[in-house]
Amino acid sequence: MVRVALALLLMSIAPGAFASAQVSVPAGQLRPFWIESRSESGGRVVTERIPVKAFRADVRAVTNAEFAAFLRKHPRWQKARVSPLFADESYLSQFNAEVLKAGARPDAPVSFVPWFAAKAFCESRGQRLPTTHEWEYMAAASEDRPDASGDPRFLARILEWYSQPRSGEWLGAAPGRKNFYGIADLHGWIWEWVDDFNSNFVTGESREDSSFDRNMFCGAGGLSGGDKENYAAFMRFAFRSSLNGRSAIWNLGFRCVEELKP
């Protein structure tokens, strides 16, 4: 009975009814935690910065209801039709066909979605997935500071979430905790896809990994990192390096961004 009610509720939701609002994220600079500050002649300490252009970002992650509307409009991404080249066997485990299973909430972040499907969803809106630099730039903001990557309390709160034992389950609606830019739940609810997630693959073979990878994951390299306290960021990069484009995981979702139009 509950399952039928959820199905009727989902079918009654007009496409776009749960469309996420967006906010503008101003241009700025990302402080790369993997690059150590260097001293120049005269004792001046230089910290590397990566410029990030202004963009617009979804306030919250894409929901089950939004993705169900996408499936109806783009049937090639439905469970029964999607190519195994683009999704593993866990794809949309919270759905029966295009209807949510009992206990799965329409307003919860969609998960069990591989990179290929997340990318297609954003492109269907004329948008895209954020780059790693854009995501880390947004995620460095606390509620009251645009860059809290050096705030021990902020970092400890993120690590507390990472350390909580959780297993496969239906996600509830995200709590809606917004950061300085008005973007909700970048930490504390799900991991999120980025467009270039595979830009820092780690092979475990020191002769193959780039210096960028070694600086993040090698023990000796980690000691030379620019921000040794930002262990949460190291964990995110390690998690991304464990994924492939077909990975569909119970707590991995996504949000979309787009260029800032003049």
mmCIF file of N, CA, C and O in Angstrom, residues 32-81:
data_model
loop_
_atom_site.group_PDB
_atom_site.id
_atom_site.type_symbol
_atom_site.label_atom_id
_atom_site.label_comp_id
_atom_site.label_asym_id
_atom_site.label_seq_id
_atom_site.Cartn_x
_atom_site.Cartn_y
_atom_site.Cartn_z
ATOM 1 N N PRO A 32 45.586 25.002 -2.778
ATOM 2 C CA PRO A 32 45.769 23.549 -2.946
ATOM 3 C C PRO A 32 46.494 22.945 -1.747
ATOM 4 O O PRO A 32 47.641 23.295 -1.465
ATOM 5 N N PHE A 33 45.812 22.039 -1.060
ATOM 6 C CA PHE A 33 46.378 21.480 0.167
ATOM 7 C C PHE A 33 47.582 20.585 -0.101
ATOM 8 O O PHE A 33 48.326 20.261 0.798
ATOM 9 N N TRP A 34 47.738 20.179 -1.375
ATOM 10 C CA TRP A 34 48.799 19.226 -1.681
ATOM 11 C C TRP A 34 50.123 19.899 -2.065
ATOM 12 O O TRP A 34 51.095 19.225 -2.369
ATOM 13 N N ILE A 35 50.139 21.226 -2.091
ATOM 14 C CA ILE A 35 51.364 21.928 -2.461
ATOM 15 C C ILE A 35 51.871 22.712 -1.256
ATOM 16 O O ILE A 35 51.143 23.518 -0.673
ATOM 17 N N GLU A 36 53.106 22.461 -0.897
ATOM 18 C CA GLU A 36 53.697 23.112 0.261
ATOM 19 C C GLU A 36 54.104 24.546 -0.066
ATOM 20 O O GLU A 36 54.585 24.828 -1.176
ATOM 21 N N SER A 37 53.886 25.429 0.877
ATOM 22 C CA SER A 37 54.350 26.810 0.719
ATOM 23 C C SER A 37 55.870 26.815 0.604
ATOM 24 O O SER A 37 56.557 25.960 1.159
ATOM 25 N N ARG A 38 56.391 27.778 -0.129
ATOM 26 C CA ARG A 38 57.847 27.851 -0.304
ATOM 27 C C ARG A 38 58.350 29.234 0.105
ATOM 28 O O ARG A 38 57.621 30.223 0.048
ATOM 29 N N SER A 39 59.588 29.255 0.525
ATOM 30 C CA SER A 39 60.205 30.514 0.946
ATOM 31 C C SER A 39 61.066 31.052 -0.182
ATOM 32 O O SER A 39 61.821 30.301 -0.825
ATOM 33 N N GLU A 40 60.938 32.332 -0.446
ATOM 34 C CA GLU A 40 61.765 32.980 -1.451
ATOM 35 C C GLU A 40 62.851 33.799 -0.761
ATOM 36 O O GLU A 40 62.868 33.935 0.462
ATOM 37 N N SER A 41 63.746 34.320 -1.566
ATOM 38 C CA SER A 41 64.808 35.145 -1.000
ATOM 39 C C SER A 41 64.183 36.327 -0.263
ATOM 40 O O SER A 41 63.194 36.916 -0.714
ATOM 41 N N GLY A 42 64.746 36.644 0.874
ATOM 42 C CA GLY A 42 64.187 37.706 1.692
ATOM 43 C C GLY A 42 63.221 37.192 2.735
ATOM 44 O O GLY A 42 62.670 37.966 3.511
ATOM 45 N N GLY A 43 63.003 35.851 2.718
ATOM 46 C CA GLY A 43 62.153 35.251 3.733
ATOM 47 C C GLY A 43 60.673 35.280 3.420
ATOM 48 O O GLY A 43 59.848 34.871 4.232
ATOM 49 N N ARG A 44 60.324 35.772 2.225
ATOM 50 C CA ARG A 44 58.904 35.839 1.864
ATOM 51 C C ARG A 44 58.367 34.437 1.591
ATOM 52 O O ARG A 44 58.950 33.664 0.832
ATOM 53 N N VAL A 45 57.255 34.100 2.251
ATOM 54 C CA VAL A 45 56.642 32.786 2.089
ATOM 55 C C VAL A 45 55.537 32.881 1.041
ATOM 56 O O VAL A 45 54.644 33.728 1.126
ATOM 57 N N VAL A 46 55.630 32.016 0.035
ATOM 58 C CA VAL A 46 54.656 32.032 -1.058
ATOM 59 C C VAL A 46 53.798 30.774 -0.982
ATOM 60 O O VAL A 46 54.314 29.657 -0.930
ATOM 61 N N THR A 47 52.487 30.958 -0.942
ATOM 62 C CA THR A 47 51.538 29.841 -0.933
ATOM 63 C C THR A 47 50.841 29.788 -2.291
ATOM 64 O O THR A 47 50.310 30.792 -2.752
ATOM 65 N N GLU A 48 50.894 28.629 -2.918
ATOM 66 C CA GLU A 48 50.281 28.481 -4.240
ATOM 67 C C GLU A 48 48.768 28.711 -4.165
ATOM 68 O O GLU A 48 48.109 28.348 -3.189
ATOM 69 N N ARG A 49 48.226 29.291 -5.209
ATOM 70 C CA ARG A 49 46.781 29.503 -5.328
ATOM 71 C C ARG A 49 46.334 29.112 -6.732
ATOM 72 O O ARG A 49 47.020 29.411 -7.707
ATOM 73 N N ILE A 50 45.192 28.469 -6.837
ATOM 74 C CA ILE A 50 44.623 28.103 -8.133
ATOM 75 C C ILE A 50 43.424 28.998 -8.400
ATOM 76 O O ILE A 50 42.462 28.983 -7.623
ATOM 77 N N PRO A 51 43.451 29.797 -9.472
ATOM 78 C CA PRO A 51 42.312 30.670 -9.738
ATOM 79 C C PRO A 51 41.077 29.866 -10.157
ATOM 80 O O PRO A 51 41.183 28.896 -10.902
ATOM 81 N N VAL A 52 39.932 30.280 -9.656
ATOM 82 C CA VAL A 52 38.653 29.653 -10.003
ATOM 83 C C VAL A 52 37.733 30.752 -10.518
ATOM 84 O O VAL A 52 37.519 31.758 -9.835
ATOM 85 N N LYS A 53 37.205 30.558 -11.729
ATOM 86 C CA LYS A 53 36.299 31.545 -12.312
ATOM 87 C C LYS A 53 34.936 31.485 -11.621
ATOM 88 O O LYS A 53 34.557 30.457 -11.049
ATOM 89 N N ALA A 54 34.196 32.568 -11.723
ATOM 90 C CA ALA A 54 32.846 32.601 -11.152
ATOM 91 C C ALA A 54 31.943 31.612 -11.898
ATOM 92 O O ALA A 54 32.103 31.394 -13.093
ATOM 93 N N PHE A 55 31.009 31.026 -11.185
ATOM 94 C CA PHE A 55 30.062 30.079 -11.788
ATOM 95 C C PHE A 55 28.798 30.056 -10.938
ATOM 96 O O PHE A 55 28.740 30.685 -9.881
ATOM 97 N N ARG A 56 27.789 29.345 -11.433
ATOM 98 C CA ARG A 56 26.567 29.151 -10.680
ATOM 99 C C ARG A 56 26.449 27.676 -10.300
ATOM 100 O O ARG A 56 26.807 26.797 -11.088
ATOM 101 N N ALA A 57 25.968 27.419 -9.094
ATOM 102 C CA ALA A 57 25.902 26.053 -8.592
ATOM 103 C C ALA A 57 24.532 25.766 -7.992
ATOM 104 O O ALA A 57 23.885 26.664 -7.427
ATOM 105 N N ASP A 58 24.076 24.516 -8.127
ATOM 106 C CA ASP A 58 22.841 24.097 -7.475
ATOM 107 C C ASP A 58 22.958 24.296 -5.972
ATOM 108 O O ASP A 58 23.983 23.958 -5.370
ATOM 109 N N VAL A 59 21.890 24.777 -5.375
ATOM 110 C CA VAL A 59 21.881 24.946 -3.920
ATOM 111 C C VAL A 59 21.992 23.592 -3.232
ATOM 112 O O VAL A 59 22.663 23.449 -2.217
ATOM 113 N N ARG A 60 21.359 22.579 -3.785
ATOM 114 C CA ARG A 60 21.416 21.252 -3.165
ATOM 115 C C ARG A 60 21.633 20.195 -4.244
ATOM 116 O O ARG A 60 21.530 20.461 -5.438
ATOM 117 N N ALA A 61 21.928 18.992 -3.791
ATOM 118 C CA ALA A 61 22.184 17.889 -4.713
ATOM 119 C C ALA A 61 20.897 17.502 -5.434
ATOM 120 O O ALA A 61 19.785 17.713 -4.934
ATOM 121 N N VAL A 62 21.040 16.904 -6.600
ATOM 122 C CA VAL A 62 19.901 16.426 -7.388
ATOM 123 C C VAL A 62 19.152 15.344 -6.605
ATOM 124 O O VAL A 62 19.769 14.491 -5.957
ATOM 125 N N THR A 63 17.821 15.387 -6.646
ATOM 126 C CA THR A 63 16.997 14.477 -5.839
ATOM 127 C C THR A 63 16.501 13.286 -6.652
ATOM 128 O O THR A 63 16.564 13.258 -7.884
ATOM 129 N N ASN A 64 15.957 12.309 -5.933
ATOM 130 C CA ASN A 64 15.329 11.154 -6.587
ATOM 131 C C ASN A 64 14.212 11.583 -7.524
ATOM 132 O O ASN A 64 14.069 11.048 -8.628
ATOM 133 N N ALA A 65 13.396 12.535 -7.092
ATOM 134 C CA ALA A 65 12.273 12.986 -7.917
ATOM 135 C C ALA A 65 12.759 13.643 -9.210
ATOM 136 O O ALA A 65 12.202 13.404 -10.290
ATOM 137 N N GLU A 66 13.800 14.443 -9.114
ATOM 138 C CA GLU A 66 14.355 15.079 -10.321
ATOM 139 C C GLU A 66 14.916 14.034 -11.270
ATOM 140 O O GLU A 66 14.749 14.134 -12.484
ATOM 141 N N PHE A 67 15.577 13.023 -10.700
ATOM 142 C CA PHE A 67 16.176 12.023 -11.576
ATOM 143 C C PHE A 67 15.096 11.141 -12.203
ATOM 144 O O PHE A 67 15.232 10.699 -13.356
ATOM 145 N N ALA A 68 14.000 10.889 -11.475
ATOM 146 C CA ALA A 68 12.893 10.121 -12.048
ATOM 147 C C ALA A 68 12.301 10.857 -13.243
ATOM 148 O O ALA A 68 11.969 10.244 -14.268
ATOM 149 N N ALA A 69 12.175 12.179 -13.130
ATOM 150 C CA ALA A 69 11.664 12.977 -14.258
ATOM 151 C C ALA A 69 12.624 12.891 -15.442
ATOM 152 O O ALA A 69 12.199 12.803 -16.610
ATOM 153 N N PHE A 70 13.924 12.900 -15.163
ATOM 154 C CA PHE A 70 14.945 12.756 -16.216
ATOM 155 C C PHE A 70 14.805 11.404 -16.920
ATOM 156 O O PHE A 70 14.905 11.310 -18.154
ATOM 157 N N LEU A 71 14.547 10.341 -16.153
ATOM 158 C CA LEU A 71 14.421 9.004 -16.736
ATOM 159 C C LEU A 71 13.222 8.917 -17.676
ATOM 160 O O LEU A 71 13.285 8.260 -18.718
ATOM 161 N N ARG A 72 12.136 9.582 -17.310
ATOM 162 C CA ARG A 72 10.960 9.551 -18.174
ATOM 163 C C ARG A 72 11.225 10.277 -19.489
ATOM 164 O O ARG A 72 10.709 9.882 -20.532
ATOM 165 N N LYS A 73 12.046 11.307 -19.429
ATOM 166 C CA LYS A 73 12.323 12.101 -20.624
ATOM 167 C C LYS A 73 13.467 11.512 -21.441
ATOM 168 O O LYS A 73 13.562 11.750 -22.654
ATOM 169 N N HIS A 74 14.327 10.761 -20.795
ATOM 170 C CA HIS A 74 15.502 10.186 -21.471
ATOM 171 C C HIS A 74 15.559 8.690 -21.155
ATOM 172 O O HIS A 74 16.368 8.240 -20.335
ATOM 173 N N PRO A 75 14.695 7.886 -21.796
ATOM 174 C CA PRO A 75 14.564 6.465 -21.437
ATOM 175 C C PRO A 75 15.828 5.649 -21.631
ATOM 176 O O PRO A 75 15.935 4.568 -21.046
ATOM 177 N N ARG A 76 16.794 6.128 -22.395
ATOM 178 C CA ARG A 76 18.026 5.339 -22.566
ATOM 179 C C ARG A 76 18.768 5.168 -21.247
ATOM 180 O O ARG A 76 19.615 4.285 -21.118
ATOM 181 N N TRP A 77 18.423 6.018 -20.239
ATOM 182 C CA TRP A 77 19.073 5.917 -18.943
ATOM 183 C C TRP A 77 18.253 5.131 -17.929
ATOM 184 O O TRP A 77 18.631 5.044 -16.761
ATOM 185 N N GLN A 78 17.124 4.565 -18.362
ATOM 186 C CA GLN A 78 16.339 3.739 -17.455
ATOM 187 C C GLN A 78 17.085 2.432 -17.163
ATOM 188 O O GLN A 78 17.868 1.946 -17.991
ATOM 189 N N LYS A 79 16.820 1.849 -16.012
ATOM 190 C CA LYS A 79 17.574 0.678 -15.567
ATOM 191 C C LYS A 79 17.564 -0.446 -16.598
ATOM 192 O O LYS A 79 18.571 -1.116 -16.824
ATOM 193 N N ALA A 80 16.413 -0.657 -17.203
ATOM 194 C CA ALA A 80 16.282 -1.775 -18.134
ATOM 195 C C ALA A 80 16.969 -1.501 -19.469
ATOM 196 O O ALA A 80 17.180 -2.438 -20.244
ATOM 197 N N ARG A 81 17.321 -0.259 -19.731
ATOM 198 C CA ARG A 81 17.857 0.075 -21.042
ATOM 199 C C ARG A 81 19.302 0.524 -21.022
ATOM 200 O O ARG A 81 19.957 0.529 -22.060
#
